[in-house]
PDB file of C-alpha atoms in Angstrom:
ATOM      1  CA  MET A1248    -250.461-220.574  40.330  1.00 79.00           C
ATOM      2  CA  VAL A1249    -253.268-220.615  37.788  1.00 89.00           C
ATOM      3  CA  THR A1250    -253.452-216.816  37.854  1.00 92.00           C
ATOM      4  CA  TYR A1251    -249.706-216.624  37.185  1.00 93.00           C
ATOM      5  CA  ILE A1252    -249.991-218.948  34.179  1.00 94.00           C
ATOM      6  CA  TRP A1253    -253.020-217.022  32.864  1.00 93.00           C
ATOM      7  CA  ALA A1254    -251.057-213.755  33.110  1.00 94.00           C
ATOM      8  CA  ILE A1255    -248.232-215.257  31.049  1.00 94.00           C
ATOM      9  CA  LEU A1256    -250.713-216.508  28.455  1.00 94.00           C
ATOM     10  CA  LYS A1257    -252.278-213.057  28.144  1.00 93.00           C
ATOM     11  CA  ILE A1258    -248.843-211.484  27.671  1.00 92.00           C
ATOM     12  CA  LYS A1259    -247.972-214.032  24.975  1.00 92.00           C
ATOM     13  CA  LEU A1260    -251.317-213.545  23.231  1.00 89.00           C
ATOM     14  CA  ASN A1261    -250.834-209.778  23.360  1.00 85.00           C
ATOM     15  CA  SER A1262    -247.373-210.080  21.775  1.00 84.00           C
ATOM     16  CA  ILE A1263    -248.795-212.343  19.055  1.00 81.00           C
ATOM     17  CA  LEU A1264    -251.552-209.828  18.300  1.00 75.00           C
ATOM     18  CA  VAL A1265    -248.953-207.063  18.069  1.00 74.00           C
ATOM     19  CA  ASP A1266    -246.872-209.177  15.666  1.00 75.00           C
ATOM     20  CA  PHE A1267    -249.806-209.973  13.368  1.00 71.00           C
ATOM     21  CA  PHE A1268    -251.688-206.699  13.795  1.00 69.00           C
ATOM     22  CA  PRO A1269    -249.125-203.938  14.513  1.00 65.00           C
ATOM     23  CA  SER A1270    -251.709-201.298  13.619  1.00 63.00           C
ATOM     24  CA  PHE A1271    -253.978-202.471  16.452  1.00 58.00           C
ATOM     25  CA  SER A1272    -251.179-202.808  19.031  1.00 52.00           C
ATOM     26  CA  SER A1273    -252.256-199.705  20.968  1.00 58.00           C
ATOM     27  CA  THR A1274    -255.904-200.811  20.957  1.00 59.00           C
ATOM     28  CA  SER A1275    -255.140-204.297  22.313  1.00 53.00           C
ATOM     29  CA  ASN A1276    -252.904-202.844  25.011  1.00 57.00           C
ATOM     30  CA  THR A1277    -255.670-200.464  26.081  1.00 59.00           C
ATOM     31  CA  ARG A1278    -258.240-203.286  26.308  1.00 57.00           C
ATOM     32  CA  ILE A1279    -255.961-205.424  28.485  1.00 53.00           C
TER      33      ILE A1279
END
């Protein structure tokens, strides 16, 4: 259950990073 919630949080954080830093979208996706 906790792992499922953590996965959702990472996806949301990733989408936020892409929204604020579109130029680093590919880099953040590679790190995750």
